[in-house]
Short mmCIF file of C-alpha atoms and ligand atoms in Angstrom, two decimals:
data_model
loop_
_atom_site.label_atom_id
_atom_site.label_comp_id
_atom_site.label_asym_id
_atom_site.label_seq_id
_atom_site.Cartn_x
_atom_site.Cartn_y
_atom_site.Cartn_z
CA MET A 235 -0.60 24.75 -22.29
CA ALA A 236 1.88 24.43 -19.52
CA SER A 237 4.62 26.09 -21.56
CA ALA A 238 2.59 29.29 -21.94
CA PRO A 239 3.68 32.27 -19.85
CA PRO A 240 2.11 32.31 -16.40
CA ILE A 241 -1.18 34.12 -16.09
CA ASP A 242 -1.05 37.59 -14.61
CA GLU A 243 -2.48 37.27 -11.11
CA GLY A 244 -4.31 40.59 -11.26
CA LEU A 245 -5.90 39.77 -14.56
CA ARG A 246 -6.90 36.39 -13.27
CA SER A 247 -8.65 37.71 -10.19
CA GLU A 248 -10.31 40.36 -12.36
CA LEU A 249 -11.61 37.64 -14.66
CA GLN A 250 -12.67 35.56 -11.70
CA LYS A 251 -14.87 38.37 -10.50
CA GLN A 252 -16.58 38.26 -13.87
CA GLY A 253 -17.14 34.55 -13.49
CA ILE A 254 -14.35 33.38 -15.79
CA TRP A 255 -11.97 30.87 -14.35
CA VAL A 256 -8.56 30.77 -16.02
CA THR A 257 -6.03 28.10 -15.31
CA SER A 258 -3.11 26.30 -16.88
CA MET A 259 -2.74 22.64 -17.55
CA GLN A 260 0.03 22.45 -14.99
CA GLU A 261 -2.16 23.95 -12.30
CA LEU A 262 -5.08 21.76 -13.17
CA TYR A 263 -2.91 18.66 -13.18
CA ASN A 264 -1.23 19.48 -9.89
CA TRP A 265 -4.53 20.46 -8.32
CA GLY A 266 -5.94 17.07 -9.20
CA ARG A 267 -2.86 15.25 -8.01
CA ARG A 268 -2.47 17.03 -4.74
CA ASN A 269 -6.07 16.44 -3.78
CA SER A 270 -6.05 12.74 -4.45
CA ILE A 271 -2.89 11.42 -2.88
CA TRP A 272 -3.40 7.75 -2.23
CA PRO A 273 -1.07 6.39 0.42
CA LEU A 274 0.21 2.86 0.46
CA GLN A 275 -1.42 0.94 3.26
CA PHE A 276 1.19 -0.38 5.59
CA GLY A 277 2.51 0.42 9.03
CA LEU A 278 5.73 -0.64 10.66
CA ALA A 279 5.55 0.18 14.36
CA CYS A 280 3.97 2.47 16.94
CA CYS A 281 3.90 5.42 14.52
CA ALA A 282 1.47 3.46 12.39
CA ILE A 283 -1.11 3.80 15.17
CA GLU A 284 -0.90 7.57 14.81
CA MET A 285 -1.19 7.18 11.05
CA ILE A 286 -4.33 5.12 11.53
CA ALA A 287 -5.69 7.75 13.89
CA THR A 288 -5.00 10.38 11.24
CA ALA A 289 -7.02 8.44 8.73
CA ALA A 290 -9.90 7.84 11.13
CA SER A 291 -12.80 10.15 11.86
CA ARG A 292 -11.32 12.47 14.46
CA TYR A 293 -8.42 13.78 12.38
CA ASP A 294 -9.96 12.77 9.08
CA LEU A 295 -7.28 12.67 6.41
CA ALA A 296 -10.16 12.57 3.93
CA ARG A 297 -10.37 16.35 4.23
CA PHE A 298 -7.14 16.46 2.24
CA GLY A 299 -8.07 13.74 -0.20
CA GLY A 300 -5.66 11.22 1.24
CA GLU A 301 -7.97 8.73 2.87
CA VAL A 302 -7.83 6.10 0.15
CA PHE A 303 -5.17 3.83 1.58
CA ARG A 304 -4.31 1.35 -1.13
CA PRO A 305 -3.26 -2.19 -0.28
CA SER A 306 -1.24 -2.42 -3.49
CA PRO A 307 1.71 -0.27 -4.52
CA ARG A 308 0.38 -0.23 -8.07
CA GLN A 309 -2.35 2.19 -7.05
CA ALA A 310 -0.46 4.27 -4.51
CA ASP A 311 1.18 7.69 -4.85
CA LEU A 312 2.53 8.09 -1.37
CA MET A 313 4.52 5.89 0.92
CA ILE A 314 4.19 6.83 4.58
CA VAL A 315 7.07 5.09 6.29
CA ALA A 316 5.42 5.01 9.68
CA GLY A 317 7.68 3.37 12.19
CA THR A 318 10.86 1.47 12.82
CA VAL A 319 12.46 0.03 9.74
CA THR A 320 14.35 -3.06 10.74
CA LYS A 321 17.13 -4.30 8.53
CA LYS A 322 15.03 -7.36 7.86
CA MET A 323 12.23 -5.14 6.58
CA ALA A 324 14.26 -2.61 4.60
CA PRO A 325 14.56 -4.62 1.35
CA GLN A 326 10.80 -5.10 1.32
CA ILE A 327 10.21 -1.38 1.78
CA VAL A 328 12.56 -0.54 -1.08
CA ARG A 329 10.92 -3.14 -3.27
CA LEU A 330 7.47 -1.76 -2.50
CA TYR A 331 8.74 1.71 -3.33
CA ASN A 332 10.10 0.41 -6.62
CA GLN A 333 6.78 -1.13 -7.47
CA MET A 334 4.88 2.11 -7.06
CA PRO A 335 4.18 3.93 -10.31
CA ASP A 336 5.47 7.45 -10.86
CA PRO A 337 4.90 10.07 -9.54
CA LYS A 338 5.55 8.79 -6.05
CA TYR A 339 6.35 10.48 -2.78
CA VAL A 340 7.66 9.39 0.57
CA ILE A 341 6.87 10.75 4.02
CA SER A 342 9.33 9.62 6.64
CA MET A 343 7.22 9.57 9.78
CA GLY A 344 8.79 9.62 13.21
CA ALA A 345 12.25 9.45 14.66
CA CYS A 346 12.65 5.81 13.67
CA ALA A 347 12.03 6.28 9.98
CA ILE A 348 14.26 9.34 9.94
CA SER A 349 17.25 8.00 11.78
CA GLY A 350 16.49 4.83 13.72
CA GLY A 351 15.15 6.89 16.60
CA PRO A 352 15.35 5.28 20.03
CA PHE A 353 16.78 2.16 18.41
CA LYS A 354 19.56 3.92 16.56
CA GLN A 355 22.21 2.03 18.48
CA GLY A 356 20.49 -1.27 17.85
CA TYR A 357 22.16 -3.83 15.66
CA ASN A 358 19.00 -4.61 13.74
CA VAL A 359 17.47 -1.23 12.96
CA LEU A 360 18.03 0.74 9.79
CA LYS A 361 19.26 4.22 10.61
CA GLY A 362 16.82 6.05 8.39
CA ILE A 363 14.90 4.99 5.31
CA ASP A 364 16.51 7.84 3.34
CA ARG A 365 19.54 5.62 2.99
CA TYR A 366 17.78 3.76 0.23
CA ILE A 367 14.89 5.82 -1.10
CA PRO A 368 14.45 9.57 -1.56
CA VAL A 369 12.26 11.13 1.13
CA ASP A 370 10.09 14.18 0.45
CA VAL A 371 8.91 15.13 3.93
CA TYR A 372 10.37 14.24 7.31
CA ILE A 373 8.26 14.48 10.46
CA PRO A 374 10.11 14.45 13.75
CA GLY A 375 8.48 13.03 16.84
CA CYS A 376 8.16 9.81 18.71
CA PRO A 377 5.46 9.35 17.65
CA PRO A 378 4.46 12.49 15.77
CA ARG A 379 0.92 13.47 16.57
CA PRO A 380 -1.74 13.11 13.88
CA GLU A 381 -1.63 16.88 13.44
CA ALA A 382 2.03 16.54 12.53
CA LEU A 383 1.21 13.98 9.88
CA LEU A 384 -1.48 16.28 8.55
CA HIS A 385 1.10 19.04 8.45
CA ALA A 386 3.46 16.79 6.51
CA PHE A 387 0.62 15.98 4.17
CA MET A 388 -0.01 19.66 3.55
CA GLU A 389 3.71 20.22 2.99
CA LEU A 390 3.63 17.48 0.40
CA GLN A 391 0.61 19.07 -1.24
CA ARG A 392 2.53 22.33 -1.40
CA LYS A 393 5.43 20.53 -2.97
CA ILE A 394 3.21 18.86 -5.56
CA ASP A 395 1.62 22.21 -6.31
CA GLY A 396 5.00 23.67 -7.15
CA GLN A 397 6.12 20.92 -9.49
CA LYS A 398 6.65 22.02 -13.07
CA LEU A 399 5.59 19.98 -16.06
CA THR A 400 8.01 21.44 -18.58
CA GLY A 401 11.18 23.40 -18.95
CA THR A 402 14.24 23.35 -16.77
CA GLY A 403 13.59 22.29 -13.23
CA LYS A 404 10.62 20.18 -14.18
CA ALA A 405 9.51 17.50 -11.79
CA ALA A 406 11.87 14.57 -11.46
CA PHE A 407 9.26 11.99 -12.38
CA LEU A 408 8.90 13.60 -15.81
CA ASP A 409 12.61 13.39 -16.46
CA LYS A 410 13.61 10.29 -18.38
CA THR A 411 17.08 10.26 -16.88
CA VAL A 412 15.97 10.21 -13.25
CA PRO A 413 15.50 6.62 -12.11
CA SER A 414 12.25 5.59 -10.51
CA GLU A 415 13.70 2.44 -9.03
CA PHE A 416 16.49 2.01 -6.55
CA PRO A 417 18.58 -1.06 -5.87
CA VAL A 418 17.17 -3.32 -3.20
CA PRO A 419 19.72 -3.94 -0.44
CA ALA A 420 20.71 -7.51 0.27
CA PHE A 421 21.31 -9.19 3.60
CA GLY A 422 25.01 -9.24 4.36
CA ALA A 423 26.97 -10.91 7.12
CA HIS A 424 26.66 -7.99 9.56
CA ASP A 425 24.66 -5.33 7.81
CA LEU A 426 22.68 -4.67 4.70
CA GLU A 427 24.75 -4.60 1.53
CA PRO A 428 25.30 -1.80 0.70
CA PRO A 429 24.69 -0.02 4.03
CA ALA A 430 23.44 3.02 2.11
CA ASN A 431 22.79 3.98 -1.47
CA ALA A 432 25.30 6.73 -2.21
CA ASP A 433 23.13 8.14 -5.01
CA VAL A 434 20.25 8.75 -2.63
CA PHE A 435 21.75 9.24 0.79
CA HIS A 436 23.21 12.70 1.32
CA PRO A 437 23.60 13.19 5.04
CA PRO A 438 24.43 16.70 6.19
CA LYS A 439 28.15 17.20 6.68
CA ILE A 440 29.06 17.73 10.29
CA GLU A 441 31.75 20.36 10.61
CA ARG A 442 34.04 19.96 13.56
CA HIS A 443 36.30 22.75 14.69
CA MET B 1272 -40.80 12.56 -32.65
CA PRO B 1273 -37.55 10.58 -32.75
CA ASP B 1274 -37.47 6.87 -32.67
CA PRO B 1275 -38.00 5.70 -29.05
CA TYR B 1276 -34.89 3.55 -29.33
CA PHE B 1277 -32.84 6.59 -30.26
CA PHE B 1278 -32.31 7.34 -26.58
CA LEU B 1279 -30.82 3.94 -26.10
CA VAL B 1280 -28.28 4.78 -28.79
CA ILE B 1281 -27.39 7.99 -26.97
CA PHE B 1282 -27.18 6.08 -23.72
CA GLY B 1283 -24.91 3.48 -25.30
CA ALA B 1284 -22.65 6.14 -26.79
CA VAL B 1285 -22.29 7.95 -23.48
CA ALA B 1286 -21.70 4.69 -21.67
CA PHE B 1287 -18.90 3.96 -24.12
CA VAL B 1288 -17.26 7.38 -24.16
CA PHE B 1289 -17.40 7.92 -20.42
CA PRO B 1290 -14.95 5.17 -19.45
CA VAL B 1291 -12.86 5.41 -22.63
CA MET B 1292 -12.21 9.12 -22.32
CA PRO B 1293 -10.10 9.00 -19.14
CA LEU B 1294 -8.16 6.10 -20.56
CA ALA B 1295 -7.49 8.03 -23.74
CA LEU B 1296 -6.51 11.11 -21.76
CA ALA B 1297 -4.16 9.04 -19.65
CA TRP B 1298 -2.64 7.60 -22.78
CA LEU B 1299 -2.14 11.03 -24.30
CA TRP B 1300 -0.63 12.23 -21.06
CA ARG B 1301 1.85 9.42 -21.04
CA ARG B 1302 2.61 10.01 -24.68
CA PHE B 1303 3.42 13.73 -24.36
CA PHE B 1304 4.46 14.39 -20.80
CA GLN B 1305 5.36 11.48 -18.68
CA PRO B 1306 8.01 9.13 -19.95
CA PRO B 1307 7.30 5.56 -18.92
CA LYS B 1308 9.96 4.13 -16.66
CA PRO B 1309 9.49 0.40 -16.56
CA GLY B 1310 12.03 -1.72 -14.76
CA ALA B 1311 12.66 -5.20 -13.47
CA GLY B 1312 11.55 -4.39 -9.94
CA LYS B 1313 8.60 -2.29 -10.99
CA ASN B 1314 7.23 -4.93 -13.31
CA ALA B 1315 7.84 -7.77 -10.89
CA THR B 1316 4.92 -9.62 -9.36
CA TYR B 1317 3.58 -7.84 -6.31
CA GLU B 1318 3.76 -10.07 -3.30
CA CYS B 1319 3.72 -7.68 -0.37
CA GLY B 1320 7.24 -6.62 -1.10
CA VAL B 1321 8.85 -10.03 -0.98
CA GLU B 1322 10.25 -11.67 -4.04
CA SER B 1323 7.77 -14.16 -5.39
CA LEU B 1324 8.73 -17.81 -5.14
CA GLY B 1325 7.66 -20.74 -7.28
CA GLU B 1326 4.55 -21.14 -9.35
CA ALA B 1327 1.36 -19.18 -8.84
CA GLN B 1328 -0.89 -22.03 -9.86
CA ILE B 1329 -0.82 -24.53 -7.03
CA GLN B 1330 -3.33 -27.35 -7.08
CA PHE B 1331 -4.52 -29.09 -3.99
CA HIS B 1332 -5.00 -32.81 -4.20
CA SER B 1333 -8.64 -33.87 -3.96
CA HIS B 1334 -7.51 -36.16 -1.16
CA TYR B 1335 -7.64 -33.06 0.95
CA TYR B 1336 -11.40 -33.43 1.45
CA LEU B 1337 -10.82 -36.16 4.04
CA TYR B 1338 -8.82 -33.72 6.11
CA ALA B 1339 -11.68 -31.29 5.86
CA ILE B 1340 -14.23 -33.85 7.00
CA ILE B 1341 -12.13 -35.06 9.91
CA PHE B 1342 -11.54 -31.48 10.93
CA LEU B 1343 -15.26 -30.77 10.78
CA ILE B 1344 -16.12 -33.78 12.94
CA PHE B 1345 -13.68 -32.82 15.66
CA ASP B 1346 -14.74 -29.21 15.44
CA VAL B 1347 -18.31 -30.24 16.22
CA GLU B 1348 -17.06 -32.53 18.94
CA ALA B 1349 -15.33 -29.61 20.61
CA ILE B 1350 -18.63 -27.76 20.74
CA PHE B 1351 -20.29 -30.76 22.42
CA LEU B 1352 -17.47 -30.98 24.90
CA VAL B 1353 -18.07 -27.49 26.26
CA PRO B 1354 -21.51 -28.15 27.85
CA PHE B 1355 -20.21 -31.53 28.94
CA ALA B 1356 -17.33 -29.90 30.79
CA VAL B 1357 -19.59 -27.26 32.35
CA ALA B 1358 -22.11 -29.82 33.65
CA PHE B 1359 -19.46 -32.41 34.45
CA THR B 1360 -19.75 -32.47 38.27
CA GLY B 1361 -23.53 -32.69 38.25
CA LEU B 1362 -23.86 -35.43 35.62
CA PRO B 1363 -25.62 -38.72 36.41
CA PHE B 1364 -23.64 -41.85 35.68
CA GLY B 1365 -25.71 -42.75 32.59
CA ALA B 1366 -25.06 -39.42 30.93
CA PHE B 1367 -21.36 -39.73 31.64
CA ILE B 1368 -21.27 -43.17 29.98
CA ALA B 1369 -23.21 -41.78 27.03
CA ILE B 1370 -20.78 -38.95 26.39
CA LEU B 1371 -17.86 -41.32 26.88
CA VAL B 1372 -19.27 -43.61 24.21
CA PHE B 1373 -19.62 -40.61 21.93
CA LEU B 1374 -15.99 -39.65 22.51
CA LEU B 1375 -14.75 -43.21 22.06
CA LEU B 1376 -16.67 -43.52 18.80
CA LEU B 1377 -14.97 -40.42 17.45
CA LEU B 1378 -11.62 -41.61 18.73
CA GLU B 1379 -12.13 -44.90 16.99
CA GLY B 1380 -12.94 -43.01 13.81
CA LEU B 1381 -9.69 -41.12 14.15
CA VAL B 1382 -7.74 -44.32 14.65
CA TRP B 1383 -9.43 -45.80 11.63
CA ALA B 1384 -8.60 -42.74 9.48
CA TRP B 1385 -5.05 -42.80 10.72
CA GLY B 1386 -4.70 -46.49 9.98
CA LYS B 1387 -6.02 -45.95 6.46
CA GLY B 1388 -3.35 -43.35 5.87
CA CYS B 1389 -5.75 -40.45 5.49
CA LEU B 1390 -3.65 -38.26 7.74
CA SER B 1391 -0.50 -38.44 5.66
CA TRP B 1392 -0.09 -35.52 3.29
CA VAL B 1393 -0.54 -36.34 -0.38
CA LYS B 1394 1.40 -34.25 -2.83
S1 SF4 C 2609 9.44 7.04 16.26
FE1 SF4 C 2609 8.75 6.36 18.30
S2 SF4 C 2609 6.57 6.01 18.04
FE2 SF4 C 2609 7.45 6.05 15.98
S3 SF4 C 2609 7.94 3.94 15.51
FE3 SF4 C 2609 9.75 4.83 16.40
S4 SF4 C 2609 9.61 4.31 18.58
FE4 SF4 C 2609 7.58 4.03 17.69
#
């Protein structure tokens, strides 16, 4: 069981040499999850082209078990926010995120999805999707190369691998008190209402001297 | 020697257990580890992220078939028009009259359908 003390690494490798494979439920579960991450199939702007390239034969996301792009959030584990999120689009993105079943992860791909990128000063572009939904991995770049997305994917796999099933510090999706839905912003007169979800958005404090 | 149909029983049992087992495992998993977190947004109808509007069961009036037929006729006409346009400069007078008659006939059909009210949308 997952609550059992971790297996001694030395003992495990010793057993492995004898042909006995020891694992824990947590490891087995995370191993299965991290090797079958199904992304939600949608692209927003130029970054989506790189995402498509990553899924195609040359970069071959299938090597990491992530090639099954699902056209419905009900079957997806991962949301790759690939591109510019306009304020018109943001409520839809949040709603799609809400409709994904737990556990769910978000990769914020490219400068636009992180902060608005080249359009940060624009009146119509959301300055980062992390204002409304929690992001697991950020990839800088405009656009990030497919290798960068693969790297983000591997980072995510590492994160999934480290998630605990029980005890303190267990994964958020197993915690009843952690919400799996976030309020969908509404169109206001000049901006989205609210402009950011204070429960989710924790920008780094800039210290000025 | 077991009954020859015995293998069918085994086959049936495996065919039953194979799909039911993952479902049962998933159920147990949900029961002991993962708390369900349903919500209004999560349970809402999926419509590409937009809020769904109106009824899902829309019925088209059977009157619509006339639209389809008229569309089909003019679709075919468009195909005939292409070779006509390509050969236009080299056509003898008789052929020109013939294609004109063809066009006028279709046009007349359109006028007739229009006059009968087939082109107005029926709810
Ligand atoms: S980060 Fe650059 S490449 Fe990606 S969507 Fe924005 S403008 Fe396009």
